[in-house]
Amino acid sequence: EVDILVGTQMVTKGHDLPHVTLVGVINADAALSIPDFRAAERAFQLLVQVAGRAGRGETPGRVLVQTYDPDHHAIQLAIRHDVVAFFDRELRDRRELGYPPFSRMILVRVDALDEREAQEAAGVLARAARAVARSGAEEGLLHVRGPAAAPIARVRNRFRFRVMLRSSSRERLRQGALAIHAAIAGLPRTVRAAIDVDPVGAL
């Protein structure tokens, strides 16, 4: 009885809708513009999933994608359902930039009600990690980025900052995490800090 279904990404998640013959993706660029090295992967996955909702019955389906960047590899390869080509492209890009699976990552999240306090606390943790990065370079490089404001800079009136650690050496990453863990103990109680190893999302 329903002619038009409007929904979020949830409508893509494996629902069997046999009478859907047209799927429209509005502003596909939103998924691509998220500041996360997995943004293209998630956009590709989403487009392939939503395309699978159209034409599941006897009637063929169409998929329309609204984008300002139609030449982006995630969109082009999703249109062709070329998973292997997308996989190869992502591996090439991540190898060049040193992102997983060619390295390991830790994301340290810091938040507080006072913005300056949150930023200063994140700075303390970043300095603790950099002290490790400057020592024993022959054992493997430890890259420390931050502190920087989180992409979603404020949630429930708490200001959020991040510090990112990246290394191809698991042991070096562990040393950095231990240094940050020790530094967290010295932060004010009004500051919250969490260490996320191999984070699924960067927000």
GROMACS .gro file of C-alpha atoms in nm:
model
  203
    1GLU     CA    1   0.000   0.000   0.000
    2VAL     CA    2   0.303   0.230   0.033
    3ASP     CA    3   0.416   0.405  -0.286
    4ILE     CA    4   0.717   0.598  -0.154
    5LEU     CA    5   0.954   0.496   0.124
    6VAL     CA    6   1.175   0.766   0.277
    7GLY     CA    7   1.439   0.659   0.521
    8THR     CA    8   1.791   0.681   0.652
    9GLN     CA    9   2.066   0.428   0.591
   10MET     CA   10   1.856   0.173   0.781
   11VAL     CA   11   1.652   0.105   0.467
   12THR     CA   12   1.965  -0.038   0.305
   13LYS     CA   13   2.037  -0.298   0.570
   14GLY     CA   14   1.918  -0.621   0.416
   15HIS     CA   15   1.544  -0.554   0.399
   16ASP     CA   16   1.367  -0.751   0.129
   17LEU     CA   17   1.141  -0.501  -0.050
   18PRO     CA   18   1.030  -0.686  -0.366
   19HIS     CA   19   0.816  -0.406  -0.514
   20VAL     CA   20   1.085  -0.135  -0.506
   21THR     CA   21   1.183  -0.045  -0.863
   22LEU     CA   22   1.347   0.296  -0.810
   23VAL     CA   23   1.599   0.395  -0.544
   24GLY     CA   24   1.730   0.749  -0.502
   25VAL     CA   25   2.037   0.840  -0.296
   26ILE     CA   26   2.029   1.204  -0.190
   27ASN     CA   27   2.361   1.387  -0.137
   28ALA     CA   28   2.594   1.089  -0.158
   29ASP     CA   29   2.882   1.332  -0.098
   30ALA     CA   30   2.788   1.357   0.270
   31ALA     CA   31   2.930   1.009   0.329
   32LEU     CA   32   3.246   1.092   0.132
   33SER     CA   33   3.319   1.415   0.320
   34ILE     CA   34   3.343   1.258   0.667
   35PRO     CA   35   3.699   1.311   0.799
   36ASP     CA   36   3.780   0.943   0.828
   37PHE     CA   37   4.015   0.734   0.612
   38ARG     CA   38   3.732   0.478   0.582
   39ALA     CA   39   3.488   0.733   0.433
   40ALA     CA   40   3.520   0.603   0.076
   41GLU     CA   41   3.482   0.245   0.197
   42ARG     CA   42   3.163   0.326   0.385
   43ALA     CA   43   3.020   0.525   0.095
   44PHE     CA   44   3.093   0.241  -0.147
   45GLN     CA   45   2.937  -0.013   0.089
   46LEU     CA   46   2.628   0.202   0.137
   47LEU     CA   47   2.576   0.260  -0.234
   48VAL     CA   48   2.615  -0.108  -0.318
   49GLN     CA   49   2.373  -0.203  -0.041
   50VAL     CA   50   2.108   0.050  -0.137
   51ALA     CA   51   2.136  -0.044  -0.505
   52GLY     CA   52   2.053  -0.397  -0.398
   53ARG     CA   53   1.710  -0.280  -0.276
   54ALA     CA   54   1.593  -0.199  -0.629
   55GLY     CA   55   1.464  -0.463  -0.867
   56ARG     CA   56   1.455  -0.751  -0.620
   57GLY     CA   57   1.126  -0.872  -0.763
   58GLU     CA   58   1.037  -0.956  -1.121
   59THR     CA   59   1.048  -0.591  -1.234
   60PRO     CA   60   1.394  -0.445  -1.311
   61GLY     CA   61   1.508  -0.156  -1.093
   62ARG     CA   62   1.690   0.176  -1.132
   63VAL     CA   63   1.919   0.360  -0.893
   64LEU     CA   64   1.974   0.737  -0.908
   65VAL     CA   65   2.263   0.891  -0.713
   66GLN     CA   66   2.282   1.265  -0.644
   67THR     CA   67   2.644   1.379  -0.617
   68TYR     CA   68   2.867   1.677  -0.688
   69ASP     CA   69   3.158   1.439  -0.751
   70PRO     CA   70   3.034   1.173  -0.995
   71ASP     CA   71   3.392   1.080  -1.090
   72HIS     CA   72   3.487   0.977  -0.736
   73HIS     CA   73   3.615   0.620  -0.745
   74ALA     CA   74   3.377   0.505  -0.469
   75ILE     CA   75   3.076   0.618  -0.673
   76GLN     CA   76   3.204   0.497  -1.009
   77LEU     CA   77   3.297   0.153  -0.879
   78ALA     CA   78   2.976   0.120  -0.676
   79ILE     CA   79   2.778   0.186  -0.995
   80ARG     CA   80   2.964  -0.101  -1.158
   81HIS     CA   81   2.950  -0.318  -0.845
   82ASP     CA   82   3.324  -0.368  -0.892
   83VAL     CA   83   3.431  -0.476  -0.545
   84VAL     CA   84   3.773  -0.605  -0.656
   85ALA     CA   85   3.868  -0.276  -0.826
   86PHE     CA   86   3.755  -0.078  -0.522
   87PHE     CA   87   3.954  -0.305  -0.293
   88ASP     CA   88   4.267  -0.257  -0.506
   89ARG     CA   89   4.225   0.122  -0.516
   90GLU     CA   90   4.173   0.151  -0.141
   91LEU     CA   91   4.477  -0.065  -0.067
   92ARG     CA   92   4.690   0.149  -0.297
   93ASP     CA   93   4.576   0.473  -0.129
   94ARG     CA   94   4.616   0.339   0.223
   95ARG     CA   95   4.960   0.196   0.152
   96GLU     CA   96   5.073   0.537   0.021
   97LEU     CA   97   4.947   0.719   0.332
   98GLY     CA   98   5.037   0.452   0.585
   99TYR     CA   99   4.683   0.378   0.703
  100PRO     CA  100   4.550   0.038   0.811
  101PRO     CA  101   4.597  -0.240   0.714
  102PHE     CA  102   4.954  -0.114   0.659
  103SER     CA  103   4.973   0.028   1.010
  104ARG     CA  104   4.792   0.011   1.342
  105MET     CA  105   4.607   0.303   1.497
  106ILE     CA  106   4.501   0.433   1.835
  107LEU     CA  107   4.255   0.718   1.876
  108VAL     CA  108   4.253   0.898   2.211
  109ARG     CA  109   3.932   1.086   2.283
  110VAL     CA  110   3.923   1.363   2.542
  111ASP     CA  111   3.624   1.568   2.653
  112ALA     CA  112   3.534   1.818   2.925
  113LEU     CA  113   3.274   2.084   2.999
  114ASP     CA  114   3.540   2.353   2.964
  115GLU     CA  115   3.691   2.381   2.615
  116ARG     CA  116   4.033   2.503   2.726
  117GLU     CA  117   4.058   2.230   2.989
  118ALA     CA  118   3.978   1.962   2.729
  119GLN     CA  119   4.232   2.103   2.484
  120GLU     CA  120   4.505   2.129   2.748
  121ALA     CA  121   4.439   1.774   2.866
  122ALA     CA  122   4.464   1.644   2.508
  123GLY     CA  123   4.792   1.835   2.477
  124VAL     CA  124   4.928   1.659   2.786
  125LEU     CA  125   4.846   1.320   2.635
  126ALA     CA  126   4.994   1.414   2.298
  127ARG     CA  127   5.320   1.522   2.462
  128ALA     CA  128   5.338   1.192   2.651
  129ALA     CA  129   5.305   1.002   2.323
  130ARG     CA  130   5.559   1.224   2.146
  131ALA     CA  131   5.814   1.154   2.419
  132VAL     CA  132   5.786   0.789   2.322
  133ALA     CA  133   5.799   0.874   1.952
  134ARG     CA  134   6.131   1.057   1.997
  135SER     CA  135   6.294   0.760   2.170
  136GLY     CA  136   6.407   0.434   2.013
  137ALA     CA  137   6.326   0.527   1.654
  138GLU     CA  138   6.515   0.222   1.532
  139GLU     CA  139   6.234   0.004   1.671
  140GLY     CA  140   5.978   0.159   1.440
  141LEU     CA  141   5.826   0.499   1.386
  142LEU     CA  142   5.538   0.625   1.599
  143HIS     CA  143   5.339   0.906   1.437
  144VAL     CA  144   5.143   1.132   1.670
  145ARG     CA  145   4.879   1.371   1.538
  146GLY     CA  146   4.698   1.627   1.749
  147PRO     CA  147   4.560   1.744   1.970
  148ALA     CA  148   4.283   1.851   1.738
  149ALA     CA  149   3.917   1.926   1.782
  150ALA     CA  150   3.699   1.626   1.704
  151PRO     CA  151   3.490   1.645   1.384
  152ILE     CA  152   3.187   1.669   1.612
  153ALA     CA  153   3.347   1.920   1.845
  154ARG     CA  154   3.077   1.938   2.110
  155VAL     CA  155   2.833   1.675   2.237
  156ARG     CA  156   2.600   1.726   2.534
  157ASN     CA  157   2.782   2.047   2.626
  158ARG     CA  158   3.117   1.868   2.645
  159PHE     CA  159   3.404   1.982   2.423
  160ARG     CA  160   3.584   1.701   2.244
  161PHE     CA  161   3.946   1.671   2.130
  162ARG     CA  162   4.146   1.385   1.982
  163VAL     CA  163   4.500   1.258   1.958
  164MET     CA  164   4.586   0.995   1.697
  165LEU     CA  165   4.876   0.751   1.710
  166ARG     CA  166   4.982   0.543   1.410
  167SER     CA  167   5.263   0.296   1.362
  168SER     CA  168   5.353  -0.010   1.161
  169SER     CA  169   5.508  -0.148   1.481
  170ARG     CA  170   5.262  -0.295   1.726
  171GLU     CA  171   5.516  -0.264   2.006
  172ARG     CA  172   5.575   0.107   1.942
  173LEU     CA  173   5.203   0.167   1.940
  174ARG     CA  174   5.172  -0.022   2.268
  175GLN     CA  175   5.445   0.195   2.423
  176GLY     CA  176   5.261   0.508   2.314
  177ALA     CA  177   4.935   0.378   2.458
  178LEU     CA  178   5.099   0.296   2.790
  179ALA     CA  179   5.250   0.646   2.811
  180ILE     CA  180   4.909   0.800   2.746
  181HIS     CA  181   4.745   0.568   2.998
  182ALA     CA  182   4.991   0.682   3.264
  183ALA     CA  183   4.934   1.048   3.173
  184ILE     CA  184   4.555   1.009   3.198
  185ALA     CA  185   4.596   0.935   3.569
  186GLY     CA  186   4.726   1.289   3.620
  187LEU     CA  187   4.436   1.464   3.446
  188PRO     CA  188   4.170   1.653   3.643
  189ARG     CA  189   3.863   1.453   3.736
  190THR     CA  190   3.654   1.689   3.527
  191VAL     CA  191   3.822   1.553   3.213
  192ARG     CA  192   3.727   1.223   3.053
  193ALA     CA  193   3.973   1.035   2.832
  194ALA     CA  194   3.945   0.706   2.645
  195ILE     CA  195   4.198   0.505   2.445
  196ASP     CA  196   4.046   0.335   2.140
  197VAL     CA  197   4.275   0.075   1.980
  198ASP     CA  198   4.208   0.006   1.611
  199PRO     CA  199   3.909   0.245   1.610
  200VAL     CA  200   3.617   0.156   1.386
  201GLY     CA  201   3.521   0.521   1.345
  202ALA     CA  202   3.717   0.844   1.373
  203LEU     CA  203   3.434   1.072   1.485
   0.00000   0.00000   0.00000
